[in-house]
Short mmCIF file of C-alpha atoms and ligand atoms in Angstrom, two decimals:
data_model
loop_
_atom_site.label_atom_id
_atom_site.label_comp_id
_atom_site.label_asym_id
_atom_site.label_seq_id
_atom_site.Cartn_x
_atom_site.Cartn_y
_atom_site.Cartn_z
CA MET A 271 15.23 28.19 -14.91
CA LYS A 272 16.45 24.52 -14.13
CA ILE A 273 13.93 22.72 -11.52
CA LEU A 274 15.37 19.76 -9.56
CA ILE A 275 13.67 17.11 -8.19
CA ILE A 276 14.87 14.88 -5.17
CA GLY A 277 12.48 11.52 -5.98
CA ASN A 278 11.35 9.54 -8.46
CA GLY A 279 7.82 8.53 -6.55
CA ALA A 280 4.32 9.86 -6.51
CA ALA A 281 5.11 13.39 -5.46
CA ALA A 282 8.30 13.62 -7.46
CA ILE A 283 6.54 12.69 -10.76
CA SER A 284 3.19 14.84 -10.06
CA GLY A 285 5.50 17.69 -9.48
CA ALA A 286 7.50 16.92 -12.76
CA LYS A 287 4.35 16.62 -15.03
CA ALA A 288 2.42 19.94 -13.32
CA VAL A 289 6.02 21.71 -13.76
CA ARG A 290 5.73 20.60 -17.65
CA GLN A 291 2.22 20.96 -17.90
CA MET A 292 2.84 25.09 -17.01
CA ASN A 293 6.00 25.59 -18.86
CA ARG A 294 7.20 23.62 -22.05
CA ASP A 295 10.98 25.25 -21.86
CA TRP A 296 12.23 24.86 -18.30
CA GLU A 297 14.77 22.31 -17.90
CA ILE A 298 13.59 19.46 -15.79
CA GLU A 299 16.07 17.03 -13.53
CA LEU A 300 15.13 14.09 -11.73
CA LEU A 301 17.49 12.46 -9.44
CA SER A 302 16.54 9.18 -7.37
CA ASP A 303 18.55 6.43 -5.68
CA GLU A 304 16.04 3.69 -7.20
CA VAL A 305 16.79 2.58 -10.76
CA HIS A 306 12.87 1.72 -11.71
CA PRO A 307 10.89 3.92 -13.45
CA PHE A 308 7.98 5.27 -11.27
CA TYR A 309 6.14 2.45 -9.98
CA SER A 310 3.38 1.91 -7.75
CA ARG A 311 4.81 0.83 -4.11
CA VAL A 312 0.88 0.12 -2.94
CA MET A 313 0.57 -3.06 -5.34
CA LEU A 314 4.46 -3.98 -3.62
CA PRO A 315 2.54 -7.22 -1.47
CA ASP A 316 0.57 -8.41 -4.89
CA TYR A 317 4.04 -8.44 -6.64
CA LEU A 318 5.64 -10.57 -3.55
CA ALA A 319 2.50 -12.80 -3.79
CA GLY A 320 2.99 -13.36 -7.26
CA ASN A 321 -0.73 -11.80 -8.44
CA ILE A 322 0.86 -9.35 -10.84
CA ARG A 323 4.13 -9.37 -12.64
CA ARG A 324 7.25 -6.89 -12.13
CA THR A 325 6.34 -4.94 -14.92
CA ASP A 326 2.48 -4.53 -13.76
CA LEU A 327 4.07 -2.09 -11.31
CA TYR A 328 5.27 0.33 -13.38
CA LEU A 329 3.01 3.38 -13.87
CA VAL A 330 4.93 5.00 -16.68
CA ASP A 331 7.50 3.41 -18.92
CA TRP A 332 11.02 5.37 -20.07
CA ASP A 333 9.03 6.93 -22.84
CA PHE A 334 7.35 9.18 -20.33
CA TYR A 335 10.87 10.65 -19.34
CA ARG A 336 11.48 11.49 -22.78
CA ASP A 337 8.78 12.33 -24.06
CA LEU A 338 7.78 15.18 -20.99
CA GLY A 339 11.66 16.45 -21.54
CA ILE A 340 12.65 14.99 -17.95
CA LYS A 341 16.55 13.98 -17.11
CA ALA A 342 16.01 11.09 -15.33
CA THR A 343 19.36 10.88 -13.17
CA LEU A 344 18.79 7.20 -11.40
CA GLY A 345 20.78 5.28 -9.07
CA ALA A 346 22.19 8.45 -7.77
CA GLN A 347 21.89 9.18 -4.24
CA VAL A 348 21.51 12.85 -3.16
CA GLU A 349 23.61 13.10 0.23
CA ALA A 350 23.41 16.76 1.28
CA LEU A 351 22.03 20.09 0.17
CA GLU A 352 23.93 23.23 0.05
CA PRO A 353 21.24 25.84 -0.19
CA LYS A 354 23.41 29.04 0.13
CA LEU A 355 24.94 27.78 -3.31
CA ALA A 356 21.68 26.59 -4.53
CA ARG A 357 23.05 22.79 -5.55
CA VAL A 358 22.90 19.24 -3.98
CA ILE A 359 25.57 16.61 -3.73
CA THR A 360 25.40 13.12 -4.70
CA ALA A 361 27.09 10.16 -3.28
CA SER A 362 29.50 10.22 -6.08
CA GLY A 363 30.38 13.71 -5.38
CA GLN A 364 28.46 15.16 -8.40
CA ARG A 365 27.11 18.77 -7.45
CA ILE A 366 24.08 19.60 -9.03
CA HIS A 367 22.73 23.36 -9.31
CA TYR A 368 18.99 24.02 -9.36
CA ASP A 369 16.80 27.58 -9.58
CA LEU A 370 13.79 25.68 -7.86
CA LEU A 371 14.53 22.46 -5.82
CA LEU A 372 11.41 20.04 -4.67
CA ILE A 373 12.13 17.53 -2.22
CA ALA A 374 10.37 14.47 -2.35
CA SER A 375 12.38 11.68 -0.85
CA GLY A 376 9.20 9.97 1.04
CA ALA A 377 9.73 7.78 3.71
CA GLY A 378 11.64 4.79 4.83
CA PRO A 379 10.73 1.69 7.16
CA VAL A 380 10.81 2.53 10.85
CA LEU A 381 13.51 -0.44 12.41
CA PRO A 382 13.35 -1.20 16.11
CA GLY A 383 16.99 -1.17 17.47
CA VAL A 384 16.44 -5.02 18.71
CA GLU A 385 19.45 -7.28 18.54
CA GLY A 386 19.89 -9.58 15.56
CA ILE A 387 18.18 -7.02 13.10
CA ASN A 388 20.64 -7.26 10.55
CA LEU A 389 20.71 -11.36 10.56
CA LYS A 390 20.09 -12.46 7.08
CA GLY A 391 15.96 -13.27 6.31
CA VAL A 392 14.91 -9.94 8.53
CA PHE A 393 13.39 -7.66 5.66
CA THR A 394 10.99 -4.67 5.38
CA LEU A 395 8.99 -3.77 2.37
CA ARG A 396 8.83 -0.43 0.76
CA SER A 397 10.81 -0.94 -2.66
CA ILE A 398 10.80 -3.52 -5.64
CA ASP A 399 14.38 -3.92 -4.29
CA ASP A 400 13.06 -5.17 -1.07
CA VAL A 401 10.83 -7.71 -2.82
CA GLU A 402 13.45 -8.91 -5.22
CA ALA A 403 15.18 -9.67 -2.09
CA ILE A 404 12.42 -11.38 -0.19
CA ARG A 405 11.48 -13.51 -3.33
CA ARG A 406 15.64 -14.44 -3.72
CA TYR A 407 15.87 -15.68 -0.17
CA LEU A 408 12.20 -17.71 -0.61
CA GLN A 409 14.18 -19.41 -3.46
CA SER A 410 17.65 -19.92 -1.40
CA THR A 411 16.22 -20.55 2.02
CA ASN A 412 13.69 -23.08 3.41
CA VAL A 413 11.25 -20.77 5.07
CA GLU A 414 8.46 -22.72 6.88
CA ARG A 415 7.20 -20.29 9.03
CA ALA A 416 7.65 -15.97 8.98
CA ILE A 417 7.15 -13.46 11.69
CA ILE A 418 5.68 -10.13 10.84
CA VAL A 419 5.99 -7.29 13.24
CA GLY A 420 3.44 -5.00 13.60
CA GLY A 421 -0.52 -5.11 12.40
CA GLY A 422 -1.01 -2.25 10.45
CA LEU A 423 -1.80 -2.23 6.65
CA VAL A 424 1.44 -3.07 5.39
CA SER A 425 1.91 -6.03 7.63
CA LEU A 426 -1.33 -7.50 7.05
CA ARG A 427 -1.14 -7.26 3.18
CA THR A 428 2.38 -8.75 3.22
CA ALA A 429 0.63 -11.55 5.51
CA GLU A 430 -1.97 -12.19 2.81
CA ALA A 431 1.07 -12.69 0.45
CA PHE A 432 2.79 -14.90 2.38
CA HIS A 433 -0.51 -17.13 2.84
CA LYS A 434 -0.86 -16.94 -0.96
CA LEU A 435 2.57 -18.48 -1.19
CA GLY A 436 1.53 -20.88 1.53
CA ILE A 437 3.75 -19.78 4.54
CA PRO A 438 2.16 -19.65 7.28
CA THR A 439 3.11 -16.48 9.64
CA THR A 440 3.14 -15.62 13.14
CA ILE A 441 2.07 -11.51 13.45
CA VAL A 442 3.19 -10.26 16.23
CA VAL A 443 1.38 -6.35 17.26
CA SER A 444 2.48 -4.22 20.27
CA SER A 445 -1.07 -2.99 20.20
CA SER A 446 -4.33 -4.63 21.80
CA ARG A 447 -5.70 -4.69 18.68
CA LEU A 448 -5.11 -5.02 14.52
CA MET A 449 -4.78 -1.78 12.42
CA SER A 450 -5.42 0.27 15.50
CA GLN A 451 -4.96 3.43 13.80
CA THR A 452 -7.36 2.67 11.56
CA LEU A 453 -10.15 0.41 13.06
CA ASP A 454 -12.27 0.84 15.68
CA GLU A 455 -12.83 -2.25 18.24
CA ALA A 456 -15.51 -4.08 16.84
CA SER A 457 -14.05 -4.08 13.14
CA SER A 458 -10.45 -4.88 14.19
CA GLU A 459 -11.92 -8.02 16.16
CA ALA A 460 -13.72 -8.97 12.86
CA LEU A 461 -10.54 -8.77 11.23
CA LEU A 462 -8.52 -10.56 13.72
CA ARG A 463 -10.98 -13.30 13.01
CA ALA A 464 -10.58 -13.32 9.66
CA VAL A 465 -6.86 -13.28 9.87
CA ARG A 466 -6.91 -16.23 12.27
CA LYS A 467 -9.36 -18.60 10.25
CA ALA A 468 -6.97 -17.89 7.44
CA GLY A 469 -4.64 -19.99 9.67
CA HIS A 470 -2.35 -17.37 11.13
CA GLU A 471 -1.01 -16.88 14.48
CA VAL A 472 -1.60 -13.45 15.94
CA LEU A 473 0.14 -12.41 19.39
CA LEU A 474 -1.29 -8.96 20.27
CA ASN A 475 0.20 -6.83 23.27
CA GLU A 476 3.42 -8.43 22.45
CA ASP A 477 6.94 -6.96 21.23
CA VAL A 478 9.77 -8.60 19.61
CA THR A 479 12.86 -8.26 22.10
CA ALA A 480 15.44 -9.79 19.79
CA PHE A 481 15.81 -11.88 16.93
CA TYR A 482 18.14 -14.73 17.34
CA GLY A 483 19.86 -16.99 14.82
CA THR A 484 23.96 -17.44 13.96
CA THR A 485 24.01 -15.85 10.27
CA HIS A 486 20.44 -16.69 9.13
CA LEU A 487 17.35 -15.86 11.41
CA ARG A 488 15.83 -18.58 13.21
CA GLY A 489 13.00 -16.83 15.51
CA ALA A 490 12.32 -13.97 17.84
CA LYS A 491 12.26 -13.37 21.38
CA LEU A 492 9.14 -12.34 22.60
CA ALA A 493 8.72 -9.62 25.50
CA SER A 494 6.24 -12.08 27.42
CA GLY A 495 9.26 -14.27 28.02
CA GLY A 496 8.28 -16.64 24.95
CA LYS A 497 9.54 -17.21 21.52
CA ALA A 498 8.25 -17.19 17.98
CA ALA A 499 10.03 -19.66 15.43
CA GLY A 500 10.59 -18.35 11.94
CA GLN A 501 13.43 -18.31 9.41
CA LEU A 502 12.18 -14.96 7.85
CA ALA A 503 10.94 -11.98 9.29
CA LEU A 504 9.37 -8.85 7.90
CA ILE A 505 9.30 -5.30 10.00
CA GLY A 506 5.99 -3.28 9.27
CA LYS A 507 6.40 -0.82 12.26
CA GLY A 508 5.60 2.20 9.89
CA VAL A 509 7.68 4.79 7.94
CA ARG A 510 9.63 7.96 9.33
CA PRO A 511 10.54 10.53 6.76
CA ARG A 512 13.76 10.32 4.73
CA LEU A 513 15.41 13.55 6.19
CA SER A 514 19.20 12.43 6.41
CA LEU A 515 19.88 14.87 2.94
CA VAL A 516 18.33 18.19 4.38
CA GLU A 517 20.42 17.19 8.05
CA GLY A 518 22.93 20.17 8.28
CA THR A 519 20.44 22.42 6.73
CA SER A 520 18.43 25.38 8.22
CA ILE A 521 15.28 23.67 6.44
CA ALA A 522 13.01 23.63 9.37
CA VAL A 523 12.07 20.32 10.24
CA ASP A 524 9.90 18.27 13.08
CA ARG A 525 8.92 14.60 12.53
CA GLY A 526 8.85 15.84 8.45
CA ILE A 527 10.09 18.39 6.68
CA LEU A 528 7.55 21.59 7.72
CA VAL A 529 5.74 23.13 4.21
CA ASP A 530 3.54 26.10 4.13
CA GLU A 531 0.05 25.48 2.41
CA TYR A 532 2.21 26.19 -0.95
CA LEU A 533 4.12 23.73 -0.14
CA ARG A 534 7.19 25.77 0.52
CA THR A 535 10.12 24.89 3.09
CA SER A 536 11.77 27.20 5.31
CA ILE A 537 14.11 28.16 2.87
CA PRO A 538 13.52 30.01 -0.45
CA LYS A 539 13.16 28.29 -3.48
CA ILE A 540 12.93 24.96 -1.91
CA TYR A 541 9.73 23.23 -1.85
CA ALA A 542 8.83 19.65 -0.42
CA ALA A 543 5.95 17.18 -0.99
CA GLY A 544 4.80 13.84 -0.19
CA ASP A 545 5.71 11.48 2.49
CA VAL A 546 8.83 13.48 3.48
CA THR A 547 6.43 16.52 4.65
CA GLN A 548 4.67 17.11 7.66
CA SER A 549 1.56 19.08 6.58
CA TYR A 550 -1.95 20.30 8.13
CA ASP A 551 -4.34 17.54 8.67
CA LEU A 552 -7.88 19.20 8.32
CA ILE A 553 -9.26 17.20 11.09
CA ARG A 554 -6.57 16.94 13.68
CA LYS A 555 -5.91 20.85 13.27
CA ARG A 556 -2.26 20.49 13.08
CA ARG A 557 0.97 19.27 10.87
CA VAL A 558 0.79 15.64 11.03
CA CYS A 559 2.88 12.99 8.80
CA ASN A 560 0.15 11.47 6.94
CA GLY A 561 2.01 9.20 4.53
CA ILE A 562 -0.38 8.14 1.86
CA TRP A 563 -0.33 8.05 -1.72
CA PRO A 564 -2.94 10.27 -2.62
CA SER A 565 -1.83 13.35 -0.35
CA ALA A 566 1.68 12.36 -2.17
CA VAL A 567 0.32 13.12 -5.48
CA ARG A 568 -2.17 16.08 -4.41
CA GLN A 569 1.04 17.80 -2.94
CA GLY A 570 3.26 17.12 -5.76
CA ARG A 571 0.99 18.67 -8.30
CA ILE A 572 0.71 21.68 -6.14
CA ALA A 573 4.48 22.09 -5.48
CA GLY A 574 4.88 21.73 -9.18
CA CYS A 575 2.13 24.54 -10.02
CA ASN A 576 3.69 26.68 -7.59
CA MET A 577 7.13 26.35 -8.82
CA ALA A 578 6.14 26.90 -11.97
CA GLY A 579 4.42 30.38 -10.97
CA LEU A 580 1.26 29.87 -9.87
CA SER A 581 -0.17 30.51 -6.21
CA ILE A 582 -2.48 27.58 -5.32
CA SER A 583 -2.45 26.63 -1.88
CA ASP A 584 -3.10 23.42 -0.20
CA GLU A 585 -5.90 23.14 2.64
CA GLY A 586 -4.50 19.93 4.33
CA ASP A 587 -4.85 16.13 4.42
CA LEU A 588 -6.84 13.87 6.21
CA PRO A 589 -6.04 10.46 7.33
CA MET A 590 -7.53 7.80 4.89
CA ASN A 591 -7.50 4.05 4.17
CA SER A 592 -8.90 1.78 1.85
CA VAL A 593 -8.18 -1.92 1.77
CA HIS A 594 -9.05 -5.27 0.85
CA VAL A 595 -7.58 -8.01 3.27
CA PHE A 596 -8.46 -11.35 4.14
CA GLY A 597 -11.63 -10.80 2.14
CA CYS A 598 -12.06 -7.81 4.22
CA SER A 599 -12.99 -4.47 2.34
CA ILE A 600 -12.32 -1.64 4.72
CA CYS A 601 -12.14 2.32 4.03
CA SER A 602 -11.31 4.15 6.96
CA LEU A 603 -11.56 7.97 6.53
CA GLY A 604 -10.30 10.81 9.17
CA VAL A 605 -10.36 9.98 13.08
CA LEU A 606 -12.64 7.83 14.73
CA ALA A 607 -12.68 9.29 18.24
CA GLY A 608 -15.38 12.08 18.53
CA ASP A 609 -18.13 12.64 20.57
CA GLU A 610 -20.99 10.94 19.14
CA THR A 611 -20.87 7.72 17.00
CA TYR A 612 -23.38 6.74 14.96
CA VAL A 613 -23.55 2.96 13.39
CA ARG A 614 -25.77 1.48 11.08
CA GLY A 615 -25.44 -2.45 9.16
CA SER A 616 -23.24 -4.83 10.58
CA LEU A 617 -19.97 -6.51 10.43
CA ARG A 618 -21.28 -10.07 9.98
CA ASP A 619 -23.59 -8.54 7.32
CA ASN A 620 -20.99 -7.23 5.56
CA ASN A 621 -22.45 -3.56 5.51
CA TYR A 622 -20.93 -1.95 8.87
CA ARG A 623 -21.11 1.78 8.80
CA LYS A 624 -19.95 4.36 11.25
CA LEU A 625 -19.96 7.90 11.46
CA VAL A 626 -18.22 9.90 14.08
CA PHE A 627 -18.86 13.35 14.90
CA SER A 628 -17.32 15.91 17.04
CA GLY A 629 -19.70 18.64 17.96
CA SER A 630 -22.04 18.92 15.11
CA GLN A 631 -18.64 18.59 13.11
CA LEU A 632 -18.27 15.31 10.74
CA VAL A 633 -14.68 13.95 11.71
CA GLY A 634 -14.39 10.02 10.79
CA ALA A 635 -16.25 7.42 8.96
CA LEU A 636 -15.52 3.69 8.78
CA PHE A 637 -17.07 1.47 5.91
CA TRP A 638 -16.64 -2.01 6.04
CA GLY A 639 -18.06 -4.40 3.26
CA SER A 640 -20.16 -2.16 0.78
CA LEU A 641 -18.23 1.24 0.86
CA ARG A 642 -20.72 2.79 -0.77
CA ASP A 643 -20.89 6.79 0.17
CA ALA A 644 -17.13 6.56 1.32
CA GLY A 645 -16.61 9.17 -1.68
CA ARG A 646 -19.39 11.32 -0.48
CA CYS A 647 -18.03 11.38 2.98
CA TYR A 648 -14.76 11.91 2.01
CA TRP A 649 -15.86 14.77 0.56
CA LEU A 650 -17.84 16.14 3.38
CA LEU A 651 -14.24 15.62 5.82
CA ARG A 652 -12.56 17.55 3.45
CA THR A 653 -14.79 20.51 2.62
CA GLY A 654 -16.02 20.47 6.34
CA ARG A 655 -19.61 20.87 5.33
CA ARG A 656 -22.07 19.90 7.56
CA PRO A 657 -24.12 16.52 6.39
CA THR A 658 -27.73 16.96 5.44
CA GLY A 659 -30.21 14.57 4.67
CA GLY A 660 -29.63 15.63 0.84
CA THR A 661 -25.84 14.93 0.85
CA LEU A 662 -25.82 11.39 2.30
CA PRO A 663 -29.03 8.93 0.99
CA PRO A 664 -31.36 7.19 3.15
CA VAL A 665 -29.28 4.67 3.78
CA TRP A 666 -28.05 7.13 6.84
CA ASP A 667 -31.47 7.37 8.08
CA GLY A 668 -31.54 7.63 11.78
CA MET A 669 -28.49 9.21 11.95
CA PRO A 670 -28.26 12.89 13.07
CA LEU A 671 -27.44 14.41 9.29
CA GLY A 672 -30.54 16.68 9.03
CA ARG A 673 -30.08 18.04 12.19
CA CYS A 674 -26.52 19.09 11.38
C1 LIG B 177 3.49 -2.07 0.57
C2 LIG B 177 3.28 -0.21 0.83
C3 LIG B 177 1.79 -0.52 0.67
C4 LIG B 177 0.90 0.94 0.74
N1 LIG B 177 -0.37 1.06 0.55
C5 LIG B 177 -0.83 2.17 0.45
C6 LIG B 177 -2.30 2.53 0.39
O1 LIG B 177 -2.68 1.34 0.05
N2 LIG B 177 -3.02 3.37 0.66
C7 LIG B 177 -2.02 4.60 0.42
O2 LIG B 177 -2.62 5.77 0.40
N3 LIG B 177 -0.75 4.61 0.46
C8 LIG B 177 0.06 3.21 0.59
N4 LIG B 177 1.12 3.01 0.80
C9 LIG B 177 2.09 4.27 1.30
C10 LIG B 177 2.33 4.88 -0.45
O3 LIG B 177 3.00 4.14 -1.20
C11 LIG B 177 3.29 6.36 -0.11
O4 LIG B 177 2.82 7.27 0.75
C12 LIG B 177 3.74 7.04 -1.13
O5 LIG B 177 4.42 6.23 -2.10
C13 LIG B 177 4.43 8.08 -1.17
O6 LIG B 177 5.23 8.99 -1.94
P1 LIG B 177 6.56 9.69 -2.38
O7 LIG B 177 6.53 9.89 -3.80
O8 LIG B 177 6.23 10.96 -1.31
O9 LIG B 177 7.46 8.86 -1.71
P2 LIG B 177 8.40 7.74 -2.29
O10 LIG B 177 7.13 7.02 -3.24
O11 LIG B 177 8.86 7.36 -1.09
O12 LIG B 177 9.62 7.98 -3.23
C14 LIG B 177 10.37 8.43 -2.62
C15 LIG B 177 11.79 8.85 -3.68
O13 LIG B 177 12.87 9.44 -3.25
C16 LIG B 177 13.72 8.98 -3.45
N5 LIG B 177 15.13 9.11 -2.67
C17 LIG B 177 14.60 9.15 -0.93
N6 LIG B 177 15.65 9.33 -0.61
C18 LIG B 177 16.71 9.99 -1.54
C19 LIG B 177 17.99 10.28 -1.68
N7 LIG B 177 18.68 10.68 -0.78
N8 LIG B 177 18.84 10.46 -3.15
C20 LIG B 177 17.96 10.28 -3.96
N9 LIG B 177 16.73 9.69 -3.85
C21 LIG B 177 15.99 9.59 -2.72
C22 LIG B 177 13.35 7.16 -3.72
O14 LIG B 177 14.01 6.36 -4.15
C23 LIG B 177 11.76 7.10 -4.38
O15 LIG B 177 12.05 7.17 -5.66
C24 LIG B 177 1.95 2.21 0.72
C25 LIG B 177 3.15 1.94 0.89
C26 LIG B 177 4.07 0.53 0.62
C27 LIG B 177 5.49 0.46 0.53
#
């Protein structure tokens, strides 16, 4: 039996490990268009900032693949799938057969279709190679100011990295607040104050309509008619599942590859896991692209177990973000829109907590400062259990927990 895995990220590695734990003999081959051992994308901003070395990013070494008997074919881009022939085709023309296939090709940055996007100095941040390219550019070019497009987690962590490098930034955010998908208005406002206090310019309700420069970036034109000067731009407008390799197949796709609770795609013998999928969201009760590390790990593991012959179902995902940025510790779980909202503590005292209910069901929670009880809330959200006085400690007094 040959297991073929496309990818070398969190979902791919969890899948490979699960298959190997279940079966010692099957052949496992992993194909990736990157050339590095499995590494942490989450820590890329720390590497950019110079807080850690490149080797600190690596989550396994080369022995890992050898010890688990995994053939890692790196630097190999899969261009097409031929499900009827049970094989994939790489960019170099190799045809590789499988008995079972796991697609764990992740997601790639969304690029706005604006003029000047290909100028030297415009970057995204998804891979080690992206960071290396930014570092080389910083060494060879006099970057006095950077422009960051987007106000989400990756954008802000990159702004913090630039801050550490002594580069002031202009952050251009199309919505009316920072981390609008993750924070409520009050906490977003507090984060905005922290970012501005650190010396960065934040332009809300603003868009980049074009980048300008001759060969190298000199700045961005803004929707409001103004300009933002900058010799380096970082696009942080979110990610999109990497689906090009399934184009032309009958694998069912919406925004991502559609998988069932066993992580099976619509084609027999082909599974998918991680950022490339669109999977069931426990809170929103529909299939969404969540794009977070813990989901990729969990899905990879479940897919691997099922490929190895078990029958484990994945209950689903929930939105989750935990980050420490510009001195603010934030954990956001589920969705922050509901019928009833209960707030305790304050942002100023660094102990802000919010629970959001829809009917009697907890649908979201936000922690600022102390993240105590975030784990408990995560568990309540995942299991759909109703909080009781005994489930959450007295710090939640006054919230309608006993009633629920
Ligand atoms: C800067 C940054 C910060 C982040 N911070 C957080 C965070 O704080 N918390 C959190 O939960 N998540 C965070 N994430 C998201 C998290 O890293 C992803 O959810 C996770 O990496 C997804 O894992 P994956 O295995 O599905 O995909 P990926 O890690 O993207 O791996 C995909 C793999 O597939 C390979 N591949 C793709 N297409 C092909 C092809 N055609 N042929 C061959 N190989 C291919 C790629 O080379 C790669 O090895 C962050 C991401 C970034 C970039």
